Short mmCIF file of C-alpha atoms in Angstrom, two decimals:
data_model
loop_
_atom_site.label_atom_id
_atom_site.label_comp_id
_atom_site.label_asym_id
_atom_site.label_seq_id
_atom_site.Cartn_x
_atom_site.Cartn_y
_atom_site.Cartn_z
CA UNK P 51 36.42 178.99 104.83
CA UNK P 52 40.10 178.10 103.89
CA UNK P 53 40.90 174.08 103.93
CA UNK P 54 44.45 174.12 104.32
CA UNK P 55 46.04 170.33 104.48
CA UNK P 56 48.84 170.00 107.13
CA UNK P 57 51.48 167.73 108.69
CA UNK P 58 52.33 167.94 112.13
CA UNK P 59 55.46 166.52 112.89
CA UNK P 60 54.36 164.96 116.36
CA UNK P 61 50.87 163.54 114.73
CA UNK P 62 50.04 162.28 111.42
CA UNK P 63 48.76 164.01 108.20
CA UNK P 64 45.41 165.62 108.97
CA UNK P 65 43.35 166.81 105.61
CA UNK P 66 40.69 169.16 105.40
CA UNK P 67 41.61 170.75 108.31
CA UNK P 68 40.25 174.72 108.94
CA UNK P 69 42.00 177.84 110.09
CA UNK P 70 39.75 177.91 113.12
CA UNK P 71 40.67 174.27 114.26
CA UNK P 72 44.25 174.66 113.06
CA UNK P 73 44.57 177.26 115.97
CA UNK P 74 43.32 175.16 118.81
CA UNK P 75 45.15 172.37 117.70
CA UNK P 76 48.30 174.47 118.00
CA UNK P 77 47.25 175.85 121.26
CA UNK P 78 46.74 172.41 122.54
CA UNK P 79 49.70 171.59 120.80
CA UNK P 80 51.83 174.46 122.79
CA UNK P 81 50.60 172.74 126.54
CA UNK P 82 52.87 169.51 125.93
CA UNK P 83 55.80 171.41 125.13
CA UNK P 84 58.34 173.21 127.83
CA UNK P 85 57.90 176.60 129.27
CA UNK P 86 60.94 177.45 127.14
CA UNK P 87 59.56 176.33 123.63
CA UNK P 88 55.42 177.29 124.52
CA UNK P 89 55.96 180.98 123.20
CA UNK P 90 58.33 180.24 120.13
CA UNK P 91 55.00 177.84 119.36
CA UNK P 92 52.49 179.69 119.68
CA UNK P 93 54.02 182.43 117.47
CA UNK P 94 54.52 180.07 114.51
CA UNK P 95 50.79 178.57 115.26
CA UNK P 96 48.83 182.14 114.62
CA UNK P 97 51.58 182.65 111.72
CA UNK P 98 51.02 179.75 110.34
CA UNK P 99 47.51 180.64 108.28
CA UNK P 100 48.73 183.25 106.82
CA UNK P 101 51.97 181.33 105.53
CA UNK P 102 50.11 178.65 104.26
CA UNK P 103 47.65 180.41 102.22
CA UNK P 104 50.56 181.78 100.31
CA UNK P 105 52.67 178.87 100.07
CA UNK P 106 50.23 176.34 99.83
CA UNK P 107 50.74 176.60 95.58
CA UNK P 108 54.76 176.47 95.95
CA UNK P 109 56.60 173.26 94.55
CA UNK P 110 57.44 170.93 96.26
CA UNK P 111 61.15 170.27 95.48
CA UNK P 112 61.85 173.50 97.25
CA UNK P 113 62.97 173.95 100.86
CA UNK P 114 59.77 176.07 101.76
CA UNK P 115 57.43 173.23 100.11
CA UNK P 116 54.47 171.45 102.13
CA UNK P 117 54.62 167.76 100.64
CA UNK P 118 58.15 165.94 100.57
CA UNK P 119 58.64 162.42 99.68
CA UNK P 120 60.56 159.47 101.44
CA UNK P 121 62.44 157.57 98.97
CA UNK P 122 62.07 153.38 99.42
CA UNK P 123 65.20 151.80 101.85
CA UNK P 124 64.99 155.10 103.95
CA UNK P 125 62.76 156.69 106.99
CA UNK P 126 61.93 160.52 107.58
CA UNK P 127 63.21 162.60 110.50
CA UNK P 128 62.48 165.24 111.61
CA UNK P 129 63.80 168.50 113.28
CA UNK P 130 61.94 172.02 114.92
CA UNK P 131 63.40 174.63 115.62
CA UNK P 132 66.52 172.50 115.87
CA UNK P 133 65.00 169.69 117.71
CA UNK P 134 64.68 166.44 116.32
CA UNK P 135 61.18 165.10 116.78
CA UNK P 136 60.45 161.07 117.41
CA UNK P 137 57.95 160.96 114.90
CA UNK P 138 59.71 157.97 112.55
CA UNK P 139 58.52 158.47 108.85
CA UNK P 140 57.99 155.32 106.29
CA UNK P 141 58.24 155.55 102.59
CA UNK P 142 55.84 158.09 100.61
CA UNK P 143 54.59 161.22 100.66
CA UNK P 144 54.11 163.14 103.52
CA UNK P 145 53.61 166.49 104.80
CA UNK P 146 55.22 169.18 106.72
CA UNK P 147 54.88 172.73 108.41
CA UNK P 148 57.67 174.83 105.48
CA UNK P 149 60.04 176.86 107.60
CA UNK P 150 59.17 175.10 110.67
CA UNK P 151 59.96 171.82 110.43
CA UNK P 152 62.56 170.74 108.67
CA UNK P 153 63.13 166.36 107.05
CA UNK P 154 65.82 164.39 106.35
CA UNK P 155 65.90 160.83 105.23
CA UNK P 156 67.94 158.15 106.47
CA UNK P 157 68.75 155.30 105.23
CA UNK P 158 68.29 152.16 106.73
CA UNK P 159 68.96 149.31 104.04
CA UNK P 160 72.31 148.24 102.95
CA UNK P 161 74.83 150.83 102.65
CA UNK P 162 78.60 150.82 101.24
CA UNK P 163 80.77 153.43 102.92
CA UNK P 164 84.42 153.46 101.13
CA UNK P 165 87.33 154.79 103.23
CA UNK P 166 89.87 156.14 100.80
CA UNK P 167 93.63 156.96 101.25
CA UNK P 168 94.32 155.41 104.67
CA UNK P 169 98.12 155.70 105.47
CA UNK P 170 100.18 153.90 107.72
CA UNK P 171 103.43 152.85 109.31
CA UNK P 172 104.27 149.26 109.90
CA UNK P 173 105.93 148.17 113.11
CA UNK P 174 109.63 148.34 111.23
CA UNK P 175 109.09 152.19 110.33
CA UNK P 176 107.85 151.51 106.76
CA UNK P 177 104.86 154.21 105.20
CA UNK P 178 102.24 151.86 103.61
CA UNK P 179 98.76 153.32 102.07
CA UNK P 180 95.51 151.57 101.90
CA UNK P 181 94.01 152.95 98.75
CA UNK P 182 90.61 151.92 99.95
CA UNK P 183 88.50 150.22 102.60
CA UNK P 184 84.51 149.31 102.11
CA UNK P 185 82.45 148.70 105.20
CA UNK P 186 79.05 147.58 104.55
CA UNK P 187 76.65 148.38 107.23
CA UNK P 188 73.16 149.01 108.17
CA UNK P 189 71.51 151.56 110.52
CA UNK P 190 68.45 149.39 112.51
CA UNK P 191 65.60 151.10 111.84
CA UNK P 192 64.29 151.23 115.65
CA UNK P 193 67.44 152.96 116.72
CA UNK P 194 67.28 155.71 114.14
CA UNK P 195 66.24 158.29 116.68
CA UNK P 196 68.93 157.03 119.20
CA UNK P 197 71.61 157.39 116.97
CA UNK P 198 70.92 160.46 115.29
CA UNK P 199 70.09 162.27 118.87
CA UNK P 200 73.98 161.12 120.27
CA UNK P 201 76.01 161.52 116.83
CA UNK P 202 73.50 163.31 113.81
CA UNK P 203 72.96 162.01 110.23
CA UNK P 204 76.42 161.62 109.49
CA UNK P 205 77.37 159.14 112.02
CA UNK P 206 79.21 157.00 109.83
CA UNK P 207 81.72 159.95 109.99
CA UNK P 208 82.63 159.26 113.57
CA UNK P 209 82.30 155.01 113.68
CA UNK P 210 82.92 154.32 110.08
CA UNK P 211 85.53 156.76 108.26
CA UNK P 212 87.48 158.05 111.37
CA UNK P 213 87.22 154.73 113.23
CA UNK P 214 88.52 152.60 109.91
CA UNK P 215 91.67 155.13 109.82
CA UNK P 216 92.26 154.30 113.73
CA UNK P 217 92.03 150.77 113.68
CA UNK P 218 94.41 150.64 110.77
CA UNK P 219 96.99 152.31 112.20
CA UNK P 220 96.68 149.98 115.10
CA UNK P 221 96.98 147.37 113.53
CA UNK P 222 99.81 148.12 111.06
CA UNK P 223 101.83 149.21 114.45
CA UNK P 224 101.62 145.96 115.64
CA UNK P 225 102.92 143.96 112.75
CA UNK P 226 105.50 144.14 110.10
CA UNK P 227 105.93 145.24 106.56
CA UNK P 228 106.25 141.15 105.97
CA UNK P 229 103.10 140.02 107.72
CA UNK P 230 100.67 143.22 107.09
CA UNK P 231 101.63 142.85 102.94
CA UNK P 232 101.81 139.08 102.89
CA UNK P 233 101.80 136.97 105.82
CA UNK P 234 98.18 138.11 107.80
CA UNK P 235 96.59 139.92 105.22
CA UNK P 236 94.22 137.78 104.72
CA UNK P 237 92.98 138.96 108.56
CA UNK P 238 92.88 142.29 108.40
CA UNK P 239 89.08 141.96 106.72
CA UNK P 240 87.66 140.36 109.65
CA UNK P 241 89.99 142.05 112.72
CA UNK P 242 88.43 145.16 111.30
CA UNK P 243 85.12 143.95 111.04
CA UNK P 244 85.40 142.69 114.74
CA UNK P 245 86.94 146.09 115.96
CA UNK P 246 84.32 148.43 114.56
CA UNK P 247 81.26 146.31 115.38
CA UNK P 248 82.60 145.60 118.92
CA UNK P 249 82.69 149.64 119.91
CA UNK P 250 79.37 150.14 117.68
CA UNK P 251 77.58 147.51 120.15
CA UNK P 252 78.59 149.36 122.81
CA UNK P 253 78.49 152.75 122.12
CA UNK P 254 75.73 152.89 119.01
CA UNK P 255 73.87 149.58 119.22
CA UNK P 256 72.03 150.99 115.91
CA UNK P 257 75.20 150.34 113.55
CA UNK P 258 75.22 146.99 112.22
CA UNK P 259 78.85 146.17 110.49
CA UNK P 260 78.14 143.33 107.95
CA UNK P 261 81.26 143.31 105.99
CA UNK P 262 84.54 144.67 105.57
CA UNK P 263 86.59 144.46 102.29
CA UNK P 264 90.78 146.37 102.49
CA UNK P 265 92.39 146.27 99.40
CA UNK P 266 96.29 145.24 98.84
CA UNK P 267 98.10 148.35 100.68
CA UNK P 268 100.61 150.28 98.72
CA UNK P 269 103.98 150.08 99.12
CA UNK P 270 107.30 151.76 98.26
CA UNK P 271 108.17 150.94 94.95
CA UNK P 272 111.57 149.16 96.01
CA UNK P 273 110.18 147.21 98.73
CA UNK P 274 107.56 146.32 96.14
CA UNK P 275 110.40 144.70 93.87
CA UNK P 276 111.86 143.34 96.79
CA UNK P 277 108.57 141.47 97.41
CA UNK P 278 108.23 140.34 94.33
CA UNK P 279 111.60 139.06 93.66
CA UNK P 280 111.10 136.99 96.94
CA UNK P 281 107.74 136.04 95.91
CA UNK P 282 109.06 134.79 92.50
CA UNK P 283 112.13 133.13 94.03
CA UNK P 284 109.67 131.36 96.51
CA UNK P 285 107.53 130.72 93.15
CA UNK P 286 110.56 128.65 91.87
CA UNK P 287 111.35 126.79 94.99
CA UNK P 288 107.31 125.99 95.29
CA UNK P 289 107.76 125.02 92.00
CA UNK P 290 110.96 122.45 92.14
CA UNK P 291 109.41 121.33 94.96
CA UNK P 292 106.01 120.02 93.78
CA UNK P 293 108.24 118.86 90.65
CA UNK P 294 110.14 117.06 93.34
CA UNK P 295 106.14 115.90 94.80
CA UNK P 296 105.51 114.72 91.31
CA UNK P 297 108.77 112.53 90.55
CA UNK P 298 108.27 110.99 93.88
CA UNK P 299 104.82 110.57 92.70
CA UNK P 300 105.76 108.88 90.13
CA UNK P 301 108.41 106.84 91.20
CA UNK P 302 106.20 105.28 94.11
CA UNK P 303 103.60 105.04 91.02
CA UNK P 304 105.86 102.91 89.28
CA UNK P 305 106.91 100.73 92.32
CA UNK P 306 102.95 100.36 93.13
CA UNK P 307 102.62 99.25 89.89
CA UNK P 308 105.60 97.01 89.77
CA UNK P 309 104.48 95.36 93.20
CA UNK P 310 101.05 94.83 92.09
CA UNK P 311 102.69 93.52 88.49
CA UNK P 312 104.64 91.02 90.69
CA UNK P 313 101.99 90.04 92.99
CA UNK P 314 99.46 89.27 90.03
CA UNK P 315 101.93 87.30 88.45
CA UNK P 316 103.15 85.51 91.50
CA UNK P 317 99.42 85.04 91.90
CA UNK P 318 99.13 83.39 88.33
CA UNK P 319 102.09 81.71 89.16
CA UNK P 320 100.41 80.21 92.00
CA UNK P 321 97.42 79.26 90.70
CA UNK P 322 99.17 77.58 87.28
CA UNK P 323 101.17 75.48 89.85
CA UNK P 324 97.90 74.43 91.74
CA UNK P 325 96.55 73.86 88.92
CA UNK P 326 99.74 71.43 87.46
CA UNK P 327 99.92 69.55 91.10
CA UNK P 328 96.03 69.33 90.36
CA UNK P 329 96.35 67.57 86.71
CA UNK P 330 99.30 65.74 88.62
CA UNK P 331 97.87 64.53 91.26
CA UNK P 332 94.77 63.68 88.85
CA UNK P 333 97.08 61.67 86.39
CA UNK P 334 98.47 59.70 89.52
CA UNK P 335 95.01 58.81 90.83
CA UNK P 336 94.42 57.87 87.21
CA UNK P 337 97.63 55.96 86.85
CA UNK P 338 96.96 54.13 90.69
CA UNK P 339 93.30 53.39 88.97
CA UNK P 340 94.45 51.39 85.77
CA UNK P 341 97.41 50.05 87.72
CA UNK P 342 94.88 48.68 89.96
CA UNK P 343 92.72 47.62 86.70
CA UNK P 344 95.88 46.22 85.25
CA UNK P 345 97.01 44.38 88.47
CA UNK P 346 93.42 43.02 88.81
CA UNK P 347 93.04 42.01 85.30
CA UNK P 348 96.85 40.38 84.91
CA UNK P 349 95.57 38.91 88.52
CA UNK P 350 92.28 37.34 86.87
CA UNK P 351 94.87 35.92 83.60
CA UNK P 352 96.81 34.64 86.07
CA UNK P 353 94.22 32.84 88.10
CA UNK P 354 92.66 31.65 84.58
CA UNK P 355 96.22 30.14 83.64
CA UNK P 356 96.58 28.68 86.59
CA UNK P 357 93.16 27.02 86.63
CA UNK P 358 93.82 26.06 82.82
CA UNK P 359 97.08 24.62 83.64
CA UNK P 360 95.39 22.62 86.71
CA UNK P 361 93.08 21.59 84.85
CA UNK P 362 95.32 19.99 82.47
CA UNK P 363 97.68 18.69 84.55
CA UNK P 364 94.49 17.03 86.44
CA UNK P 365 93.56 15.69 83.00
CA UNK P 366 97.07 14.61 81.97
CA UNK P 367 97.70 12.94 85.09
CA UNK P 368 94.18 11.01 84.08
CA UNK P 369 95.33 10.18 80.95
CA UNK P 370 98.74 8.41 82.02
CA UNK P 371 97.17 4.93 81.84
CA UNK P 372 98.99 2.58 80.26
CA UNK P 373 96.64 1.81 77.56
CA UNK P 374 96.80 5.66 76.53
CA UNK P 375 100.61 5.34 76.74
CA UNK P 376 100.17 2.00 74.44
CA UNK P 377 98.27 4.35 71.95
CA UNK P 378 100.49 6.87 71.82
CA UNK P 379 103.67 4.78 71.63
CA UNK P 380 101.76 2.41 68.28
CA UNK P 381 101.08 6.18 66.97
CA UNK P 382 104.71 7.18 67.58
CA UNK P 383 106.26 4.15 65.41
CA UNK P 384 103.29 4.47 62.72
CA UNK P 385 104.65 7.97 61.95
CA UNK P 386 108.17 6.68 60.97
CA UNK P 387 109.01 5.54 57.59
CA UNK P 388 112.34 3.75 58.98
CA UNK P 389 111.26 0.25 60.04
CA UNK P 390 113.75 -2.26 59.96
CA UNK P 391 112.49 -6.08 60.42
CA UNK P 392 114.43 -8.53 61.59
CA UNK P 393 113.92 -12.60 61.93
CA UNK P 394 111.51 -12.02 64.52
CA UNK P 395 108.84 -9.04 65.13
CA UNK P 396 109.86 -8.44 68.87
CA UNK P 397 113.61 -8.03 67.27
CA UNK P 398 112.74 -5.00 65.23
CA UNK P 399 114.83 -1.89 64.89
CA UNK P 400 113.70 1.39 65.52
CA UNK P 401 115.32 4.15 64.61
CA UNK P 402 117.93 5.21 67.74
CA UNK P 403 117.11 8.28 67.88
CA UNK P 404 113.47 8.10 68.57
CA UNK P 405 113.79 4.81 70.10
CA UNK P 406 115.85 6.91 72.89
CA UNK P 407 113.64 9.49 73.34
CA UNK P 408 110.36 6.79 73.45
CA UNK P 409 112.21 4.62 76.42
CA UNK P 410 113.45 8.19 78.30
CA UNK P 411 109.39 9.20 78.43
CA UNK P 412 108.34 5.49 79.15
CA UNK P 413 110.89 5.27 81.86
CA UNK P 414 109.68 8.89 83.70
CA UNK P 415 106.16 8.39 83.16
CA UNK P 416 106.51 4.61 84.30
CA UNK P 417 107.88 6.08 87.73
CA UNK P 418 105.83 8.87 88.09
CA UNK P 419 102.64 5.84 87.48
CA UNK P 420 104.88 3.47 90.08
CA UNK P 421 105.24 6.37 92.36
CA UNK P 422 101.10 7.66 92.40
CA UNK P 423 100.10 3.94 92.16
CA UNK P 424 102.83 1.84 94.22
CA UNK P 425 105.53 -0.56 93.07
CA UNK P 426 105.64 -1.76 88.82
CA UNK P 427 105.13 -5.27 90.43
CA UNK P 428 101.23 -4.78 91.59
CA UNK P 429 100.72 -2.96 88.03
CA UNK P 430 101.30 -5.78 85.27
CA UNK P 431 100.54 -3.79 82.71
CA UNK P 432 103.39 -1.59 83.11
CA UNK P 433 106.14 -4.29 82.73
CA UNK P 434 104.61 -5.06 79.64
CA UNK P 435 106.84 -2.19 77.45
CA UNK P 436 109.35 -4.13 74.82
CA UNK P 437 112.61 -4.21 75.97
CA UNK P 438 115.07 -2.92 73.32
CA UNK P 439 118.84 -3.22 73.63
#
């Protein structure tokens, strides 16, 4: 008995599988299908021994081959007799009926498709060309079937390339030379990236649109000098004026620096003069102190004087006795070496001089006695000085 190995395109690979029990299973096979399709079947299902005992040994990088592969990133799918079949294939080998069924692999990971040579005209009549556009999208791997059943394998074709060129020319309608080249350029990435995936949510929920990248358009070559002699006169002006930025810069730099040059030294100022009405005001509490020792100590000399001279007046005015005044007068004439006797002792002469200035003190400290003591007559004693013409 033949073991033929085969791959139905509504099941899954079945090995080891007979002649005999290949044609039932393609008879039961035929009873799902419509009454349109249940004849072309069962033809190819009693045909199908005999072609795969002779190309069972074929390779299998031809069209005709049994085993085909399913390269990583991408799924299988799968068409009869023009039909495309659910059945979803992963990655790896897998096989298939040759001639009958016919595979195709998707992708479904990242993809880049570039749009190339998109012309335009701007809303002022200018021709502009967008050398090239890249849209990176995905195809969702659960709405592979969807999508290829309303718009094939190559529906990128109808909501990539021919949408890009549409939406371009809408947009460069709308806007001028000025603001497509320069002005909202910087837009035109994400207006197309909203434009395409708003109609692919609609109409092909499968098509995910992750990221749009347009190059810098094209543009005549004198409008292109034109551009760039504005865009170097508007380089000079950019330029005087952030020259301008920097030498007010540093002029309000320099007054900062001034201000905070005058403030610190109005601040040393201020602190130097606290610091002199502090010493001063120091030197006059020190100056009120040893006035204060001065006045107290001049005070205490003062008192002491005063006291000494009290004291001695006290003791002088003791001493005025007449018998001390006696003394003092016999020690008066006992100093003087002019004696001059005459024919009697009470008749001597003194010399005039101090014989004047003895009777001037006698006669004050006689009344200053007569004036403490009473009248010279109760006080003998004191009549008793020599008279002396």
């Amino acid at each position: 008995m033949a073991i033929v190995a085969l791959y139905d395109a509504e099941t899954k690979i079945i090995p080891g599988m007979s002649s005999n029990y290949l044609k039932q299973l393609t008879s039961h096979e035929a009873c799902f299908h419509n009454d349109s399709r249940s004849r072309l079947d069962t033809i190819f299902a009693n045909c199908y021994d005999m072609l795969a005992r002779e190309l069972r040994t074929m390779l299998p990088s031809t069209s005709l081959s049994i085993l085909h592969q399913v390269p990583e990133g991408h799924v299988g799918v799968y068409w009869r007799g023009g039909a495309l079949l659910k059945t979803i294939t992963d990655p790896g080998f897998h096989l298939k009926l040759p001639l009958v069924t016919q595979f195709e692999p998707v992708q479904v990971t990242l993809q880049t498709d570039q749009v190339r040579d998109i012309p335009c005209g701007t809303k002022g009549g200018v021709m502009i060309n967008f050398e090239k556009i890249e849209v990176v999208n995905r195809l969702r791997k659960e709405f592979v079937y969807e999508t290829l059943l309303n718009y094939g394998v190559q529906y990128d074709n109808t909501w990539i390339y021919d949408k890009i060129h549409h939406e371009i020319n809408q947009f460069c309608s709308s806007h001028s030379l000025q603001e497509v080249y320069i002005d909202v350029f910087d837009q035109i990435d994400e207006k197309m990236k909203e434009a395409l995936q708003g109609d692919c949510t609609r109409y092909a929920p499968g098509i995910e649109i992750i990221n749009v990248r347009v190059t810098k358009p094209a543009i005549p070559e004198s409008i292109r000098r034109n551009f760039e002699q504005m865009e170097e006169e508007r380089t000079k002006v950019l330029i005087a004026i952030e020259r301008q930025r920097v030498v007010e810069k540093e002029a309000e730099t320099k007054k900062k620096m001034a201000i905070s040059e005058a403030e610190k030294n109005a601040n040393v100022s201020k602190i130097l003069m606290e610091q002199k009405l502090t010493e001063k005001d120091s030197s006059r509490r020190q100056a009120e102190i040893e006035n204060q020792m001065y006045t107290a100590r001049e005070k205490s000399l003062a008192d002491a004087d005063f006291y000494k001279v009290m004291r001695e007046a006290e003791a002088n005015k003791l001493k005025l006795t007449p018998q001390f005044l006696e003394l003092k007068f016999i020690e008066a004439i006992a100093d003087n070496t002019k004696i001059f006797f005459g024919d009697k002792v009470p008749n001597m002469v003194l010399d005039q001089r101090l014989l004047g200035n003895f009777l001037q003190v006698s006669k004050e400290v006689s009344k200053e006695v007569n004036s403490e003591s009473g009248s010279g007559e109760d006080n003998p004693e004191v009549n008793m000085l020599p008279e002396i013409p």
